[in-house]
């Protein structure tokens, strides 16, 4: 039972480098999203998607890009990493049944930008 | 502007007693609410949810109460167990096509044996 799989689990980046956090789900969920968790800030929505080819911004989208070419995958790209992007990142997915659905999270990706 | 607020960053409760975790929201369009539990180094896991058409939902030791007029929900855990020690997040969504789940800042619950 894979569920939502995120890679890598840990990453250290230098300021200015770019990287992609990978997310895949095997539950055929239409909805996928990325959150970041920071101390005292809870989980903040970065970007989300309600289907292949459809993405939208969340609460804190700046500095991140996403695309959704397949139902299964929803990668998060950091274009030019900054220390402020040091965080724990969670990918999540859900069915779309008219709203009010449980979202399932991956185990997280710990990113440090130095 | 924080649309979902959990004003207590931490809570300590004796084993066997009731734990009450609170959550307030500002957006009157929110119509579906969820509680998640998170252990260190793991992803959040779903605990219980409630639709705005209800004022209470129960699942075993966990009960969620919703007061729409006060824009307030609470999670009751009875009886509390040491394994309940975790960070609890409440989340809300408008549901009607937006599918944006907004989370609160979390409350760290410690159940003392």
mmCIF file of C-alpha atoms in Angstrom:
data_model
loop_
_atom_site.group_PDB
_atom_site.id
_atom_site.type_symbol
_atom_site.label_atom_id
_atom_site.label_comp_id
_atom_site.label_asym_id
_atom_site.label_seq_id
_atom_site.Cartn_x
_atom_site.Cartn_y
_atom_site.Cartn_z
ATOM 1 C CA UNK A 1 0.000 0.000 0.000
ATOM 2 C CA UNK A 2 2.147 2.871 -1.281
ATOM 3 C CA UNK A 3 -0.405 5.720 -0.929
ATOM 4 C CA UNK A 4 1.428 9.049 -1.308
ATOM 5 C CA UNK A 5 5.164 8.733 -1.902
ATOM 6 C CA UNK A 6 7.590 11.642 -1.637
ATOM 7 C CA UNK A 7 11.246 11.774 -2.639
ATOM 8 C CA UNK A 8 13.777 12.700 -1.485
ATOM 9 C CA UNK A 9 13.203 12.446 2.257
ATOM 10 C CA UNK A 10 16.149 14.701 3.085
ATOM 11 C CA UNK A 11 17.967 17.278 0.973
ATOM 12 C CA UNK A 12 20.497 20.020 1.585
ATOM 13 C CA UNK A 13 20.708 22.749 -1.039
ATOM 14 C CA UNK A 14 22.889 25.777 -1.493
ATOM 15 C CA UNK A 15 21.270 29.156 -1.952
ATOM 16 C CA UNK A 16 20.417 29.697 -5.599
ATOM 17 C CA UNK A 17 20.307 26.031 -6.547
ATOM 18 C CA UNK A 18 17.184 24.528 -8.032
ATOM 19 C CA UNK A 19 15.612 21.189 -7.288
ATOM 20 C CA UNK A 20 12.426 19.191 -7.651
ATOM 21 C CA UNK A 21 10.561 17.395 -4.903
ATOM 22 C CA UNK A 22 8.768 14.413 -6.336
ATOM 23 C CA UNK A 23 5.296 13.245 -5.314
ATOM 24 C CA UNK A 24 3.392 10.266 -6.607
ATOM 25 C CA UNK A 25 0.114 8.673 -5.529
ATOM 26 C CA UNK A 26 -1.373 5.363 -6.566
ATOM 27 C CA UNK A 27 -4.948 5.941 -5.394
ATOM 28 C CA UNK A 28 -6.187 7.564 -8.627
ATOM 29 C CA UNK A 29 -6.908 10.772 -6.734
ATOM 30 C CA UNK A 30 -7.776 13.849 -8.743
ATOM 31 C CA UNK A 31 -6.701 16.314 -6.058
ATOM 32 C CA UNK A 32 -3.038 16.757 -5.136
ATOM 33 C CA UNK A 33 -1.336 19.487 -3.172
ATOM 34 C CA UNK A 34 1.872 20.625 -1.530
ATOM 35 C CA UNK A 35 2.172 22.034 1.988
ATOM 36 C CA UNK A 36 5.080 23.309 3.977
ATOM 37 C CA UNK A 37 5.311 23.029 7.732
ATOM 38 C CA UNK A 38 7.226 25.605 9.733
ATOM 39 C CA UNK A 39 7.413 26.088 13.517
ATOM 40 C CA UNK A 40 4.496 28.200 14.739
ATOM 41 C CA UNK A 41 3.024 28.413 11.244
ATOM 42 C CA UNK A 42 1.295 25.083 10.904
ATOM 43 C CA UNK A 43 0.743 23.606 7.467
ATOM 44 C CA UNK A 44 0.562 26.178 4.697
ATOM 45 C CA UNK A 45 -0.724 25.377 1.233
ATOM 46 C CA UNK A 46 1.772 26.103 -1.547
ATOM 47 C CA UNK A 47 0.056 24.858 -4.727
ATOM 48 C CA UNK A 48 -2.687 22.419 -5.524
ATOM 49 C CA UNK A 49 -4.205 20.631 -8.509
ATOM 50 C CA UNK A 50 -7.665 19.236 -9.173
ATOM 51 C CA UNK A 51 -6.622 17.170 -12.179
ATOM 52 C CA UNK A 52 -4.055 16.648 -14.899
ATOM 53 C CA UNK A 53 -3.231 19.959 -16.564
ATOM 54 C CA UNK A 54 -4.910 22.037 -13.826
ATOM 55 C CA UNK A 55 -2.963 23.781 -11.067
ATOM 56 C CA UNK A 56 -3.645 26.731 -8.787
ATOM 57 C CA UNK A 57 -1.879 28.739 -6.142
ATOM 58 C CA UNK A 58 -2.297 28.270 -2.440
ATOM 59 C CA UNK A 59 -1.354 30.547 0.439
ATOM 60 C CA UNK A 60 2.428 30.709 -0.107
ATOM 61 C CA UNK A 61 3.205 30.017 -3.804
ATOM 62 C CA UNK A 62 6.140 32.385 -4.361
ATOM 63 C CA UNK A 63 9.399 30.675 -5.273
ATOM 64 C CA UNK A 64 7.713 27.410 -6.255
ATOM 65 C CA UNK A 65 6.422 25.954 -9.502
ATOM 66 C CA UNK A 66 4.227 22.928 -10.096
ATOM 67 C CA UNK A 67 2.879 20.996 -13.033
ATOM 68 C CA UNK A 68 0.456 18.085 -13.330
ATOM 69 C CA UNK A 69 1.033 16.127 -16.509
ATOM 70 C CA UNK A 70 -0.419 12.878 -15.129
ATOM 71 C CA UNK A 71 -2.967 11.981 -12.468
ATOM 72 C CA UNK A 72 -0.291 10.198 -10.441
ATOM 73 C CA UNK A 73 2.499 12.771 -10.242
ATOM 74 C CA UNK A 74 2.703 16.292 -8.857
ATOM 75 C CA UNK A 75 6.310 17.566 -8.643
ATOM 76 C CA UNK A 76 7.223 20.742 -6.768
ATOM 77 C CA UNK A 77 10.072 22.790 -8.219
ATOM 78 C CA UNK A 78 12.185 25.259 -6.304
ATOM 79 C CA UNK A 79 13.549 27.596 -8.945
ATOM 80 C CA UNK A 80 16.282 29.356 -6.941
ATOM 81 C CA UNK A 81 16.438 28.077 -3.386
ATOM 82 C CA UNK A 82 16.530 30.567 -0.516
ATOM 83 C CA UNK A 83 17.162 29.952 3.208
ATOM 84 C CA UNK A 84 13.522 30.952 3.836
ATOM 85 C CA UNK A 85 12.527 27.785 1.983
ATOM 86 C CA UNK A 86 14.114 25.614 4.640
ATOM 87 C CA UNK A 87 11.120 23.618 5.782
ATOM 88 C CA UNK A 88 9.381 20.264 5.847
ATOM 89 C CA UNK A 89 7.314 19.696 2.737
ATOM 90 C CA UNK A 90 4.275 17.442 2.571
ATOM 91 C CA UNK A 91 2.468 16.240 -0.495
ATOM 92 C CA UNK A 92 -1.188 15.277 -0.130
ATOM 93 C CA UNK A 93 -3.918 13.809 -2.296
ATOM 94 C CA UNK A 94 -7.658 13.259 -2.203
ATOM 95 C CA UNK A 95 -10.604 12.177 -4.262
ATOM 96 C CA UNK A 96 -12.927 14.874 -5.506
ATOM 97 C CA UNK A 97 -16.486 14.004 -4.566
ATOM 98 C CA UNK A 98 -18.085 17.410 -4.446
ATOM 99 C CA UNK A 99 -15.900 18.607 -1.651
ATOM 100 C CA UNK A 100 -15.496 17.468 1.913
ATOM 101 C CA UNK A 101 -13.024 14.706 1.354
ATOM 102 C CA UNK A 102 -10.232 13.277 3.458
ATOM 103 C CA UNK A 103 -6.776 14.193 2.245
ATOM 104 C CA UNK A 104 -3.897 11.754 2.608
ATOM 105 C CA UNK A 105 -0.368 12.934 3.270
ATOM 106 C CA UNK A 106 3.040 11.621 2.355
ATOM 107 C CA UNK A 107 5.748 11.191 4.970
ATOM 108 C CA UNK A 108 7.425 14.506 4.271
ATOM 109 C CA UNK A 109 10.586 15.865 2.692
ATOM 110 C CA UNK A 110 13.036 17.731 4.922
ATOM 111 C CA UNK A 111 14.769 20.501 2.980
ATOM 112 C CA UNK A 112 17.599 22.656 4.282
ATOM 113 C CA UNK A 113 18.882 25.607 2.256
ATOM 114 C CA UNK A 114 22.279 26.910 3.346
ATOM 115 C CA UNK B 1 -4.376 36.649 7.684
ATOM 116 C CA UNK B 2 -4.813 33.297 9.398
ATOM 117 C CA UNK B 3 -8.207 31.912 8.442
ATOM 118 C CA UNK B 4 -7.935 28.907 10.747
ATOM 119 C CA UNK B 5 -6.534 29.485 14.212
ATOM 120 C CA UNK B 6 -5.489 27.205 17.002
ATOM 121 C CA UNK B 7 -4.693 29.574 19.827
ATOM 122 C CA UNK B 8 -3.226 27.015 22.221
ATOM 123 C CA UNK B 9 0.179 25.880 20.997
ATOM 124 C CA UNK B 10 0.362 23.172 23.662
ATOM 125 C CA UNK B 11 -1.779 21.248 26.120
ATOM 126 C CA UNK B 12 -0.928 18.764 28.858
ATOM 127 C CA UNK B 13 -3.517 16.336 30.183
ATOM 128 C CA UNK B 14 -3.398 13.478 32.636
ATOM 129 C CA UNK B 15 -3.983 9.989 31.272
ATOM 130 C CA UNK B 16 -7.634 9.005 31.505
ATOM 131 C CA UNK B 17 -8.882 12.591 31.545
ATOM 132 C CA UNK B 18 -10.538 14.521 28.725
ATOM 133 C CA UNK B 19 -8.435 16.459 26.206
ATOM 134 C CA UNK B 20 -10.146 19.398 24.527
ATOM 135 C CA UNK B 21 -8.463 20.993 21.542
ATOM 136 C CA UNK B 22 -9.941 24.150 20.088
ATOM 137 C CA UNK B 23 -10.009 25.709 16.652
ATOM 138 C CA UNK B 24 -11.489 28.987 15.397
ATOM 139 C CA UNK B 25 -12.061 30.090 11.844
ATOM 140 C CA UNK B 26 -12.904 33.369 10.178
ATOM 141 C CA UNK B 27 -14.210 32.350 6.754
ATOM 142 C CA UNK B 28 -17.970 31.788 6.914
ATOM 143 C CA UNK B 29 -17.795 29.931 3.593
ATOM 144 C CA UNK B 30 -15.953 26.996 5.158
ATOM 145 C CA UNK B 31 -18.302 24.034 5.166
ATOM 146 C CA UNK B 32 -16.129 21.026 5.942
ATOM 147 C CA UNK B 33 -13.694 20.572 8.792
ATOM 148 C CA UNK B 34 -11.099 17.938 9.540
ATOM 149 C CA UNK B 35 -8.736 17.052 12.371
ATOM 150 C CA UNK B 36 -5.332 15.550 11.726
ATOM 151 C CA UNK B 37 -2.822 14.031 14.096
ATOM 152 C CA UNK B 38 0.899 14.230 13.489
ATOM 153 C CA UNK B 39 3.727 12.349 15.135
ATOM 154 C CA UNK B 40 7.329 13.604 14.776
ATOM 155 C CA UNK B 41 8.996 12.714 11.463
ATOM 156 C CA UNK B 42 5.732 11.412 10.002
ATOM 157 C CA UNK B 43 3.063 12.856 7.744
ATOM 158 C CA UNK B 44 -0.251 14.002 9.252
ATOM 159 C CA UNK B 45 -2.916 11.320 9.463
ATOM 160 C CA UNK B 46 -6.650 11.863 9.291
ATOM 161 C CA UNK B 47 -8.543 11.599 12.562
ATOM 162 C CA UNK B 48 -12.123 12.800 12.208
ATOM 163 C CA UNK B 49 -14.194 15.237 10.163
ATOM 164 C CA UNK B 50 -17.457 17.142 10.316
ATOM 165 C CA UNK B 51 -19.663 18.763 7.747
ATOM 166 C CA UNK B 52 -21.273 22.113 8.424
ATOM 167 C CA UNK B 53 -24.716 20.506 8.324
ATOM 168 C CA UNK B 54 -23.883 18.728 11.585
ATOM 169 C CA UNK B 55 -22.896 20.009 15.005
ATOM 170 C CA UNK B 56 -21.309 16.828 16.318
ATOM 171 C CA UNK B 57 -19.503 13.789 14.978
ATOM 172 C CA UNK B 58 -18.235 10.897 17.049
ATOM 173 C CA UNK B 59 -15.716 8.159 16.345
ATOM 174 C CA UNK B 60 -14.730 6.051 19.309
ATOM 175 C CA UNK B 61 -12.830 8.180 21.801
ATOM 176 C CA UNK B 62 -12.871 11.180 19.472
ATOM 177 C CA UNK B 63 -15.721 13.663 19.133
ATOM 178 C CA UNK B 64 -15.722 16.863 17.126
ATOM 179 C CA UNK B 65 -18.160 19.658 17.935
ATOM 180 C CA UNK B 66 -18.985 22.481 15.545
ATOM 181 C CA UNK B 67 -20.508 25.817 16.547
ATOM 182 C CA UNK B 68 -21.127 27.660 13.290
ATOM 183 C CA UNK B 69 -22.453 30.837 14.857
ATOM 184 C CA UNK B 70 -19.254 31.168 16.871
ATOM 185 C CA UNK B 71 -17.076 29.846 14.014
ATOM 186 C CA UNK B 72 -15.547 27.436 16.479
ATOM 187 C CA UNK B 73 -14.855 23.730 16.554
ATOM 188 C CA UNK B 74 -13.365 21.518 19.181
ATOM 189 C CA UNK B 75 -11.960 18.017 19.379
ATOM 190 C CA UNK B 76 -12.632 15.989 22.521
ATOM 191 C CA UNK B 77 -10.565 12.920 23.333
ATOM 192 C CA UNK B 78 -11.988 10.762 26.100
ATOM 193 C CA UNK B 79 -10.241 9.056 27.773
ATOM 194 C CA UNK B 80 -6.851 10.442 26.825
ATOM 195 C CA UNK B 81 -4.031 7.942 26.395
ATOM 196 C CA UNK B 82 -0.244 8.425 26.254
ATOM 197 C CA UNK B 83 -0.318 7.327 22.592
ATOM 198 C CA UNK B 84 -2.481 10.375 21.847
ATOM 199 C CA UNK B 85 0.538 12.619 22.474
ATOM 200 C CA UNK B 86 1.071 14.324 19.121
ATOM 201 C CA UNK B 87 0.457 17.590 17.297
ATOM 202 C CA UNK B 88 -3.156 18.071 16.254
ATOM 203 C CA UNK B 89 -4.121 20.220 13.287
ATOM 204 C CA UNK B 90 -7.580 21.376 12.380
ATOM 205 C CA UNK B 91 -8.317 22.118 8.731
ATOM 206 C CA UNK B 92 -11.176 23.656 6.808
ATOM 207 C CA UNK B 93 -12.334 23.767 3.226
ATOM 208 C CA UNK B 94 -15.025 25.600 1.332
ATOM 209 C CA UNK B 95 -15.720 22.358 -0.454
ATOM 210 C CA UNK B 96 -17.935 23.767 -3.119
ATOM 211 C CA UNK B 97 -15.384 23.477 -5.922
ATOM 212 C CA UNK B 98 -12.414 25.285 -4.406
ATOM 213 C CA UNK B 99 -10.783 22.266 -2.751
ATOM 214 C CA UNK B 100 -8.380 24.439 -0.795
ATOM 215 C CA UNK B 101 -7.755 22.852 2.569
ATOM 216 C CA UNK B 102 -6.509 25.471 5.034
ATOM 217 C CA UNK B 103 -4.794 24.254 8.187
ATOM 218 C CA UNK B 104 -4.348 25.793 11.587
ATOM 219 C CA UNK B 105 -1.022 26.177 13.348
ATOM 220 C CA UNK B 106 -1.424 23.038 15.447
ATOM 221 C CA UNK B 107 -1.681 22.167 19.141
ATOM 222 C CA UNK B 108 0.879 19.877 20.745
ATOM 223 C CA UNK B 109 -0.903 17.500 23.114
ATOM 224 C CA UNK B 110 1.022 15.735 25.819
ATOM 225 C CA UNK B 111 -0.786 13.027 27.744
ATOM 226 C CA UNK B 112 0.936 12.330 31.031
ATOM 227 C CA UNK B 113 0.996 8.762 32.346
#
